[in-house]
């Protein structure tokens, strides 16, 4: 992508009306735009990041046998009355009437849609287990939406629902999902900062599991056992007697964190009201056991920025960066232009993701500070000086020193770092 043709621009100054770091940097870098509190547009650079995260999540869900669907966001009241959540969860759902006076709402979660859907197809033990997921917009009438992508009123979630013949099968899958989640956080570069956290299981289970990423501006507080790499959330810390659930260690560290995902054993909470049953081997009817597994895709993008930035801008982990390379041209010399164009074309041919700052109307200083703000992991620069040595200068976003690489070896070098 040539930066001269990117329709968005960066913003130099700090934004007065954004409190959170992720919103500041993502808006200033031209990744997202705020339409209103908690509602954002994804611009070309931001959309690339979002798709990278989505694809990591998608691959890991397919790895644990998830089948992808896309469910409606517009829901009829009837489904929500069956579980009593139309009234009970009054404040979270955006509700309205259509032109004929029929009550509807925007989906903030999808148990009420997926359960009757699965009921249409699953009848026998032979049809089980089933794992269905989607990556879709959710709508929530959140009271406070000042944390940028961390808390949206419209946001993007991956939600997987699992259906089992018994609790044991549900338990096994729960463990599998846990592992898949850590793979996702690892691939997104935040495994080190992310902790399995015990939370309340509601009425159906002793605990549920949250995945909390430590950041100074997280909305939650967790009690972390550094030995077990496990945490306990605020809700249940009293219940656990201020001890680690695993090793009973009392030396827990209080940390600010943001919940990037959670997994929950729903058991029969939804299958019961929808009468979702199956016939077992003996022809006996049994209730289906369910689990749900959420990841806030857009929140994850915000969390990555909260974890990886400095005072100049974002520092994207490689796997979720919009591009691997930021090729920069700062001299107007004809030979430099031609040679940098050639490097760009060669990289394009090799399908290497590169943003090429070919803008004519920007100073070197402006280009470097834009590159720092946008935060692509590697900056590549060709100048008259480096050309004398037949080299380009390559600098990592998170390192001060740069190194020279022979122009003819650039592709080889890039293939090495992109592994
Ligand atoms: P929270 O306690 O932060 O409100 P939640 O318990 O309501 O989260 P779930 O309903 O389980 O969250 O949703 C699954 C995932 O979706 C969460 O783990 C989180 O990553 C993400 N998520 C929830 N609410 C929002 C929101 N308003 N904006 C962005 N992501 C969200
Ligand atoms: Mg919530």
Short mmCIF file of C-alpha atoms and ligand atoms in Angstrom, two decimals:
data_model
loop_
_atom_site.label_atom_id
_atom_site.label_comp_id
_atom_site.label_asym_id
_atom_site.label_seq_id
_atom_site.Cartn_x
_atom_site.Cartn_y
_atom_site.Cartn_z
CA UNK A 1 0.00 0.00 0.00
CA UNK A 2 1.32 3.40 -0.95
CA UNK A 3 0.86 5.86 1.86
CA UNK A 4 0.22 8.67 -0.63
CA UNK A 5 -3.00 6.96 -1.63
CA UNK A 6 -4.21 6.19 1.89
CA UNK A 7 -7.30 8.36 2.35
CA UNK A 8 -6.77 8.75 6.09
CA UNK A 9 -4.25 11.04 7.76
CA UNK A 10 -2.50 10.95 11.09
CA UNK A 11 -3.19 13.52 13.80
CA UNK A 12 -0.17 15.14 15.49
CA UNK A 13 -1.74 16.54 18.63
CA UNK A 14 -3.21 14.71 21.59
CA UNK A 15 -7.01 14.49 21.49
CA UNK A 16 -8.77 16.36 24.25
CA UNK A 17 -11.91 14.23 24.37
CA UNK A 18 -10.29 10.78 24.58
CA UNK A 19 -9.32 9.44 27.99
CA UNK A 20 -7.89 6.09 27.03
CA UNK A 21 -4.52 5.40 25.46
CA UNK A 22 -5.91 2.96 22.93
CA UNK A 23 -8.43 5.47 21.56
CA UNK A 24 -5.83 8.26 21.53
CA UNK A 25 -3.28 6.31 19.56
CA UNK A 26 -5.67 4.43 17.30
CA UNK A 27 -7.51 7.60 16.29
CA UNK A 28 -4.34 9.65 15.88
CA UNK A 29 -2.72 6.89 13.83
CA UNK A 30 -5.72 6.70 11.51
CA UNK A 31 -6.83 3.21 12.56
CA UNK A 32 -10.29 4.09 13.85
CA UNK A 33 -12.67 7.04 13.98
CA UNK A 34 -15.19 7.81 16.70
CA UNK A 35 -18.77 8.28 15.54
CA UNK A 36 -20.09 8.68 19.09
CA UNK A 37 -19.17 7.37 22.53
CA UNK A 38 -18.51 3.65 22.26
CA UNK A 39 -19.05 3.49 18.49
CA UNK A 40 -16.13 3.43 16.08
CA UNK A 41 -15.43 3.09 12.37
CA UNK A 42 -12.51 0.91 11.33
CA UNK A 43 -10.37 2.68 8.76
CA UNK A 44 -8.04 0.88 6.30
CA UNK A 45 -5.15 0.41 8.76
CA UNK A 46 -7.44 -0.51 11.64
CA UNK A 47 -9.48 -2.87 9.52
CA UNK A 48 -6.29 -4.77 8.62
CA UNK A 49 -5.48 -5.20 12.32
CA UNK A 50 -9.02 -6.29 13.10
CA UNK A 51 -8.92 -8.90 10.30
CA UNK A 52 -5.59 -10.23 11.55
CA UNK A 53 -6.99 -10.73 15.03
CA UNK A 54 -10.21 -12.19 13.63
CA UNK A 55 -8.28 -14.69 11.55
CA UNK A 56 -6.14 -15.83 14.45
CA UNK A 57 -9.28 -16.37 16.51
CA UNK A 58 -11.06 -18.07 13.59
CA UNK A 59 -8.17 -20.50 12.99
CA UNK A 60 -8.00 -21.51 16.62
CA UNK A 61 -11.77 -22.00 16.82
CA UNK A 62 -11.69 -24.18 13.71
CA UNK A 63 -8.85 -26.10 15.37
CA UNK A 64 -11.21 -27.06 18.18
CA UNK A 65 -13.87 -28.10 15.65
CA UNK A 66 -15.85 -24.86 15.62
CA UNK A 67 -18.17 -24.35 12.65
CA UNK A 68 -18.55 -20.73 11.64
CA UNK A 69 -21.96 -19.14 11.18
CA UNK A 70 -23.25 -15.59 11.02
CA UNK A 71 -26.37 -14.95 13.07
CA UNK A 72 -28.70 -11.95 12.87
CA UNK A 73 -28.09 -8.88 14.99
CA UNK A 74 -31.81 -7.96 14.89
CA UNK A 75 -33.77 -10.11 17.33
CA UNK A 76 -37.50 -10.56 18.00
CA UNK A 77 -38.68 -10.10 21.60
CA UNK A 78 -40.21 -13.60 21.69
CA UNK A 79 -36.87 -15.44 21.87
CA UNK A 80 -35.78 -13.29 24.79
CA UNK A 81 -39.03 -13.79 26.68
CA UNK A 82 -38.46 -17.54 26.74
CA UNK A 83 -35.41 -17.06 28.97
CA UNK A 84 -36.87 -14.08 30.85
CA UNK A 85 -34.00 -11.93 29.70
CA UNK A 86 -36.17 -9.38 27.83
CA UNK A 87 -37.21 -7.92 31.18
CA UNK A 88 -34.35 -9.04 33.41
CA UNK A 89 -31.55 -7.55 31.35
CA UNK A 90 -33.58 -4.49 30.52
CA UNK A 91 -30.75 -1.99 30.58
CA UNK A 92 -28.21 -3.72 28.40
CA UNK A 93 -30.32 -4.33 25.29
CA UNK A 94 -31.12 -1.66 22.72
CA UNK A 95 -34.86 -2.14 22.13
CA UNK A 96 -37.35 -0.59 19.76
CA UNK A 97 -40.50 -1.32 17.76
CA UNK A 98 -40.80 -1.87 14.05
CA UNK A 99 -43.41 -0.01 11.96
CA UNK A 100 -46.12 -2.48 12.93
CA UNK A 101 -45.43 -2.13 16.61
CA UNK A 102 -43.55 -5.40 17.00
CA UNK A 103 -40.86 -5.37 19.74
CA UNK A 104 -37.31 -6.02 18.68
CA UNK A 105 -33.83 -5.61 20.01
CA UNK A 106 -30.22 -5.67 18.93
CA UNK A 107 -28.25 -8.75 19.93
CA UNK A 108 -25.83 -8.31 22.84
CA UNK A 109 -25.22 -12.07 23.06
CA UNK A 110 -26.71 -15.00 21.11
CA UNK A 111 -27.83 -17.86 23.37
CA UNK A 112 -31.46 -16.98 22.61
CA UNK A 113 -30.82 -17.36 18.88
CA UNK A 114 -28.36 -20.25 18.69
CA UNK A 115 -30.26 -22.57 21.07
CA UNK A 116 -33.52 -22.74 19.06
CA UNK A 117 -31.46 -22.85 15.86
CA UNK A 118 -29.50 -25.91 16.98
CA UNK A 119 -32.78 -27.48 18.13
CA UNK A 120 -33.91 -27.58 14.50
CA UNK A 121 -31.09 -29.94 13.57
CA UNK A 122 -29.90 -31.84 16.63
CA UNK A 123 -32.10 -34.66 17.89
CA UNK A 124 -29.97 -37.68 18.65
CA UNK A 125 -26.76 -38.53 20.51
CA UNK A 126 -25.35 -39.11 17.03
CA UNK A 127 -25.70 -35.39 16.30
CA UNK A 128 -23.59 -34.41 19.32
CA UNK A 129 -21.31 -32.72 20.22
CA UNK A 130 -21.79 -29.53 18.20
CA UNK A 131 -19.59 -26.40 18.28
CA UNK A 132 -20.80 -23.27 16.54
CA UNK A 133 -19.16 -19.87 16.49
CA UNK A 134 -19.45 -16.49 14.86
CA UNK A 135 -17.55 -13.23 14.67
CA UNK A 136 -20.09 -10.47 14.72
CA UNK A 137 -21.11 -7.07 15.98
CA UNK A 138 -22.72 -6.94 19.40
CA UNK A 139 -24.71 -4.03 20.74
CA UNK A 140 -24.81 -3.13 24.42
CA UNK A 141 -26.25 -0.10 26.09
CA UNK A 142 -23.22 0.26 28.35
CA UNK A 143 -23.50 2.98 30.98
CA UNK A 144 -19.92 4.12 30.60
CA UNK A 145 -18.08 3.98 27.29
CA UNK A 146 -14.93 6.00 27.78
CA UNK A 147 -12.30 3.35 27.29
CA UNK A 148 -12.09 3.40 23.52
CA UNK A 149 -12.20 -0.10 22.04
CA UNK A 150 -12.12 -1.65 25.50
CA UNK A 151 -15.80 -0.90 26.08
CA UNK A 152 -17.97 -0.23 23.08
CA UNK A 153 -21.70 0.15 22.65
CA UNK A 154 -21.21 -1.53 19.31
CA UNK A 155 -18.27 -3.91 19.28
CA UNK A 156 -17.02 -7.10 17.71
CA UNK A 157 -17.11 -10.40 19.52
CA UNK A 158 -16.31 -13.99 18.76
CA UNK A 159 -18.87 -16.16 20.47
CA UNK A 160 -18.74 -19.93 20.38
CA UNK A 161 -21.48 -22.16 21.78
CA UNK A 162 -20.98 -25.84 22.52
CA UNK A 163 -23.62 -28.55 22.89
CA UNK A 164 -22.95 -31.81 24.71
CA UNK A 165 -24.55 -35.05 25.73
CA UNK A 166 -23.40 -34.74 29.34
CA UNK A 167 -21.41 -32.63 31.78
CA UNK A 168 -18.26 -34.67 31.39
CA UNK A 169 -18.13 -33.93 27.69
CA UNK A 170 -18.73 -30.24 28.46
CA UNK A 171 -15.88 -30.29 31.01
CA UNK A 172 -13.49 -31.81 28.49
CA UNK A 173 -14.30 -29.25 25.87
CA UNK A 174 -13.96 -26.46 28.43
CA UNK A 175 -10.33 -27.53 28.94
CA UNK A 176 -9.73 -27.63 25.20
CA UNK A 177 -11.18 -24.15 24.80
CA UNK A 178 -8.94 -22.87 27.58
CA UNK A 179 -5.87 -24.08 25.68
CA UNK A 180 -7.13 -22.60 22.43
CA UNK A 181 -7.61 -19.27 24.17
CA UNK A 182 -4.02 -19.18 25.37
CA UNK A 183 -2.86 -19.98 21.84
CA UNK A 184 -4.85 -17.00 20.61
CA UNK A 185 -3.39 -14.65 23.20
CA UNK A 186 0.06 -16.01 22.46
CA UNK A 187 -0.33 -15.37 18.74
CA UNK A 188 -1.62 -11.86 19.45
CA UNK A 189 1.49 -11.17 21.55
CA UNK A 190 -0.20 -10.79 24.96
CA UNK A 191 0.16 -14.23 26.52
CA UNK A 192 2.70 -12.99 29.07
CA UNK A 193 0.26 -10.34 30.31
CA UNK A 194 -2.87 -12.53 30.22
CA UNK A 195 -4.02 -14.67 33.15
CA UNK A 196 -6.67 -17.27 33.64
CA UNK A 197 -8.90 -15.72 36.27
CA UNK A 198 -11.50 -17.40 38.40
CA UNK A 199 -14.83 -15.59 38.41
CA UNK A 200 -18.29 -16.35 39.65
CA UNK A 201 -20.03 -19.14 37.78
CA UNK A 202 -23.45 -17.69 38.40
CA UNK A 203 -26.10 -20.17 39.46
CA UNK A 204 -24.88 -23.05 37.30
CA UNK A 205 -21.26 -23.63 38.06
CA UNK A 206 -18.86 -22.93 40.88
CA UNK A 207 -16.54 -20.82 38.76
CA UNK A 208 -16.32 -19.39 35.32
CA UNK A 209 -13.02 -18.49 33.73
CA UNK A 210 -12.04 -15.08 32.55
CA UNK A 211 -8.90 -14.22 30.63
CA UNK A 212 -7.60 -10.98 32.04
CA UNK A 213 -4.83 -8.93 30.45
CA UNK A 214 -2.88 -6.75 32.81
CA UNK A 215 -2.74 -3.10 31.78
CA UNK A 216 -2.51 -0.03 34.02
CA UNK A 217 -5.81 1.28 32.67
CA UNK A 218 -7.83 -1.93 32.89
CA UNK A 219 -11.34 -1.56 34.32
CA UNK A 220 -11.10 -4.71 36.46
CA UNK A 221 -8.97 -5.60 39.44
CA UNK A 222 -7.57 -9.08 39.77
CA UNK A 223 -5.70 -10.86 42.57
CA UNK A 224 -2.78 -12.59 40.98
CA UNK A 225 -0.82 -15.60 42.24
CA UNK A 226 2.48 -15.26 40.42
CA UNK A 227 3.51 -18.81 41.30
CA UNK A 228 0.51 -20.49 39.67
CA UNK A 229 -0.03 -17.77 37.05
CA UNK A 230 -3.68 -17.78 38.12
CA UNK A 231 -5.83 -14.94 39.30
CA UNK A 232 -9.09 -14.43 41.14
CA UNK A 233 -11.44 -11.62 40.30
CA UNK A 234 -12.87 -9.11 42.74
CA UNK A 235 -16.32 -10.73 42.78
CA UNK A 236 -15.12 -13.90 44.44
CA UNK A 237 -11.92 -12.92 46.26
CA UNK A 238 -13.78 -12.79 49.57
CA UNK A 239 -15.29 -16.18 48.93
CA UNK A 240 -11.83 -17.61 48.26
CA UNK A 241 -10.59 -16.15 51.54
CA UNK A 242 -7.97 -14.01 49.75
CA UNK A 243 -6.01 -17.14 48.83
CA UNK A 244 -4.89 -18.63 45.54
CA UNK A 245 -7.46 -21.25 44.56
CA UNK A 246 -4.74 -23.69 43.55
CA UNK A 247 -1.85 -23.35 46.02
CA UNK A 248 -3.59 -21.42 48.82
CA UNK A 249 -0.82 -18.82 48.67
CA UNK A 250 -1.92 -15.62 50.44
CA UNK A 251 0.61 -13.35 48.78
CA UNK A 252 -1.62 -12.22 45.93
CA UNK A 253 -0.80 -9.14 43.88
CA UNK A 254 -3.60 -6.74 43.05
CA UNK A 255 -3.40 -5.71 39.39
CA UNK A 256 -5.51 -3.66 37.03
CA UNK A 257 -6.65 -5.75 34.10
CA UNK A 258 -9.07 -5.97 31.22
CA UNK A 259 -11.15 -9.06 30.47
CA UNK A 260 -10.34 -10.08 26.90
CA UNK A 261 -12.32 -13.29 26.97
CA UNK A 262 -14.26 -15.73 29.07
CA UNK A 263 -15.51 -19.28 29.03
CA UNK A 264 -18.59 -20.37 30.84
CA UNK A 265 -20.37 -23.62 31.55
CA UNK A 266 -24.01 -22.80 30.90
CA UNK A 267 -25.16 -26.37 31.52
CA UNK A 268 -28.95 -26.34 31.06
CA UNK A 269 -29.51 -22.60 31.64
CA UNK A 270 -30.63 -22.16 28.01
CA UNK A 271 -31.35 -25.69 26.83
CA UNK A 272 -34.05 -26.03 29.52
CA UNK A 273 -36.20 -23.02 28.59
CA UNK A 274 -35.86 -23.89 24.88
CA UNK A 275 -36.45 -27.58 25.64
CA UNK A 276 -33.33 -28.59 23.73
CA UNK A 277 -33.08 -32.34 24.19
CA UNK A 278 -31.58 -35.37 22.47
CA UNK A 279 -32.30 -39.09 22.44
CA UNK A 280 -29.49 -41.14 23.96
CA UNK A 281 -28.42 -44.65 22.90
CA UNK A 282 -31.33 -46.18 24.77
CA UNK A 283 -33.87 -43.86 23.19
CA UNK A 284 -34.19 -41.88 26.39
CA UNK A 285 -34.68 -38.12 26.13
CA UNK A 286 -32.06 -36.00 27.88
CA UNK A 287 -31.36 -32.32 28.22
CA UNK A 288 -28.38 -30.96 26.25
CA UNK A 289 -25.50 -29.38 28.18
CA UNK A 290 -24.16 -26.09 26.84
CA UNK A 291 -21.08 -23.94 27.15
CA UNK A 292 -20.28 -20.48 25.83
CA UNK A 293 -16.94 -18.95 24.98
CA UNK A 294 -16.46 -15.26 24.22
CA UNK A 295 -13.59 -13.11 23.04
CA UNK A 296 -13.90 -9.39 22.51
CA UNK A 297 -12.13 -9.05 19.17
CA UNK A 298 -12.22 -5.26 19.13
CA UNK A 299 -11.42 -5.13 22.84
CA UNK A 300 -8.41 -7.36 22.17
CA UNK A 301 -7.21 -4.84 19.57
CA UNK A 302 -7.53 -2.07 22.17
CA UNK A 303 -5.81 -4.21 24.80
CA UNK A 304 -2.82 -4.85 22.51
CA UNK A 305 -2.37 -1.09 22.15
CA UNK A 306 -2.70 -0.58 25.92
CA UNK A 307 0.09 -3.11 26.42
CA UNK A 308 2.32 -2.19 23.47
CA UNK A 309 2.98 1.52 23.08
CA UNK A 310 5.41 4.22 24.13
CA UNK A 311 5.15 8.00 24.20
CA UNK A 312 5.56 8.15 20.41
CA UNK A 313 2.88 5.69 19.43
CA UNK A 314 1.88 2.08 18.99
CA UNK A 315 4.33 -0.85 18.82
CA UNK A 316 2.39 -3.63 17.08
CA UNK A 317 3.30 -7.25 17.73
CA UNK A 318 4.18 -8.76 14.34
CA UNK A 319 1.15 -11.05 13.99
CA UNK A 320 -1.43 -8.31 14.41
CA UNK A 321 0.37 -5.43 12.74
CA UNK A 322 -1.36 -3.98 9.67
CA UNK A 323 1.93 -4.43 7.76
CA UNK A 324 5.23 -6.11 8.51
CA UNK A 325 7.36 -3.35 6.93
CA UNK A 326 7.19 0.40 6.70
CA UNK A 327 9.31 1.37 3.71
CA UNK A 328 10.22 5.03 3.89
CA UNK A 329 11.59 7.38 1.29
CA UNK A 330 12.86 10.72 2.50
CA UNK A 331 15.01 11.95 -0.38
CA UNK A 332 13.76 13.34 -3.67
CA UNK A 333 16.76 12.19 -5.67
CA UNK A 334 15.74 10.37 -8.85
CA UNK A 335 17.94 7.36 -8.19
CA UNK A 336 16.61 6.98 -4.65
CA UNK A 337 13.03 7.18 -5.92
CA UNK A 338 13.65 4.52 -8.56
CA UNK A 339 15.55 2.19 -6.26
CA UNK A 340 12.99 2.50 -3.45
CA UNK A 341 10.16 1.93 -5.93
CA UNK A 342 11.97 -1.20 -7.07
CA UNK A 343 12.32 -2.51 -3.51
CA UNK A 344 8.60 -1.86 -3.01
CA UNK A 345 7.67 -3.69 -6.20
CA UNK A 346 9.90 -6.64 -5.34
CA UNK A 347 8.32 -6.90 -1.89
CA UNK A 348 4.84 -6.71 -3.42
CA UNK A 349 5.72 -9.53 -5.81
CA UNK A 350 6.77 -11.67 -2.87
CA UNK A 351 3.44 -10.86 -1.15
CA UNK A 352 5.24 -9.21 1.75
CA UNK A 353 2.99 -6.77 3.58
CA UNK A 354 4.49 -3.34 3.21
CA UNK A 355 3.32 0.22 3.69
CA UNK A 356 5.36 2.52 1.44
CA UNK A 357 5.70 6.11 2.57
CA UNK A 358 6.10 7.65 -0.87
CA UNK A 359 4.52 10.98 0.08
CA UNK A 360 6.09 13.95 -1.67
CA UNK A 361 4.79 16.66 0.65
CA UNK A 362 6.12 15.42 3.99
CA UNK A 363 9.44 16.10 5.68
CA UNK A 364 11.68 13.32 6.93
CA UNK A 365 10.77 14.29 10.48
CA UNK A 366 7.06 14.03 9.76
CA UNK A 367 7.54 10.64 8.13
CA UNK A 368 9.52 9.25 11.04
CA UNK A 369 7.06 10.46 13.63
CA UNK A 370 4.16 9.04 11.61
CA UNK A 371 6.01 5.73 11.41
CA UNK A 372 6.46 5.73 15.19
CA UNK A 373 2.80 6.58 15.72
CA UNK A 374 1.51 3.90 13.34
CA UNK A 375 3.85 1.37 14.91
CA UNK A 376 4.71 -1.11 12.17
CA UNK A 377 7.40 -3.47 13.55
CA UNK A 378 10.16 -2.80 10.96
CA UNK A 379 11.14 0.47 9.30
CA UNK A 380 13.12 0.21 6.04
CA UNK A 381 14.95 3.22 4.67
CA UNK A 382 17.05 3.85 1.60
CA UNK A 383 19.17 7.03 1.46
CA UNK A 384 22.12 8.20 -0.62
CA UNK A 385 24.39 7.23 2.24
CA UNK A 386 23.07 3.69 2.57
CA UNK A 387 23.05 3.35 -1.21
CA UNK A 388 26.80 3.99 -1.30
CA UNK A 389 27.09 0.69 0.55
CA UNK A 390 24.38 -0.94 -1.59
CA UNK A 391 22.31 -1.23 1.58
CA UNK A 392 19.04 -0.24 3.23
CA UNK A 393 18.75 0.66 6.88
CA UNK A 394 16.37 -1.52 8.89
CA UNK A 395 15.16 -0.45 12.31
CA UNK A 396 12.81 -2.20 14.67
CA UNK A 397 10.05 -0.02 16.12
CA UNK A 398 10.96 -1.01 19.67
CA UNK A 399 14.71 -0.65 19.31
CA UNK A 400 16.91 2.42 19.00
CA UNK A 401 19.70 1.05 16.87
CA UNK A 402 19.33 0.12 13.25
CA UNK A 403 21.28 -2.15 10.96
CA UNK A 404 22.33 -2.17 7.34
CA UNK A 405 21.20 -4.95 5.04
CA UNK A 406 22.35 -5.38 1.46
CA UNK A 407 19.60 -4.40 -0.97
CA UNK A 408 19.91 -7.73 -2.73
CA UNK A 409 19.35 -9.55 0.59
CA UNK A 410 16.24 -7.63 1.66
CA UNK A 411 13.74 -10.29 0.56
CA UNK A 412 15.74 -13.04 2.24
CA UNK A 413 16.00 -11.00 5.43
CA UNK A 414 12.28 -10.23 5.43
CA UNK A 415 11.32 -13.85 4.90
CA UNK A 416 13.48 -14.71 7.88
CA UNK A 417 11.81 -12.17 10.21
CA UNK A 418 8.31 -12.96 9.06
CA UNK A 419 8.58 -16.59 10.20
P1 LIG B 1 -17.44 -6.98 31.07
O1 LIG B 1 -17.43 -7.55 32.45
O2 LIG B 1 -16.13 -6.38 30.68
O3 LIG B 1 -18.61 -6.09 30.80
P2 LIG B 1 -18.89 -9.21 30.13
O4 LIG B 1 -18.75 -10.15 31.26
O5 LIG B 1 -20.12 -8.41 30.00
O6 LIG B 1 -17.62 -8.22 30.10
P3 LIG B 1 -19.35 -11.14 28.04
O7 LIG B 1 -20.78 -10.84 27.98
O8 LIG B 1 -19.00 -12.45 28.58
O9 LIG B 1 -18.57 -9.98 28.79
O10 LIG B 1 -18.70 -10.97 26.59
C1 LIG B 1 -17.61 -11.74 26.12
C2 LIG B 1 -16.41 -10.87 25.81
O11 LIG B 1 -16.77 -9.75 25.01
C3 LIG B 1 -15.75 -10.25 27.03
O12 LIG B 1 -14.84 -11.13 27.60
C4 LIG B 1 -15.09 -9.02 26.45
O13 LIG B 1 -13.82 -9.36 25.93
C5 LIG B 1 -16.00 -8.62 25.33
N1 LIG B 1 -16.87 -7.48 25.70
C6 LIG B 1 -17.91 -7.48 26.56
N2 LIG B 1 -18.49 -6.28 26.62
C7 LIG B 1 -17.79 -5.49 25.76
C8 LIG B 1 -17.90 -4.13 25.36
N3 LIG B 1 -18.86 -3.35 25.82
N4 LIG B 1 -17.01 -3.66 24.44
C9 LIG B 1 -16.04 -4.45 23.93
N5 LIG B 1 -15.89 -5.74 24.28
C10 LIG B 1 -16.75 -6.25 25.17
MG1 LIG B 2 -20.60 -6.49 30.56
#
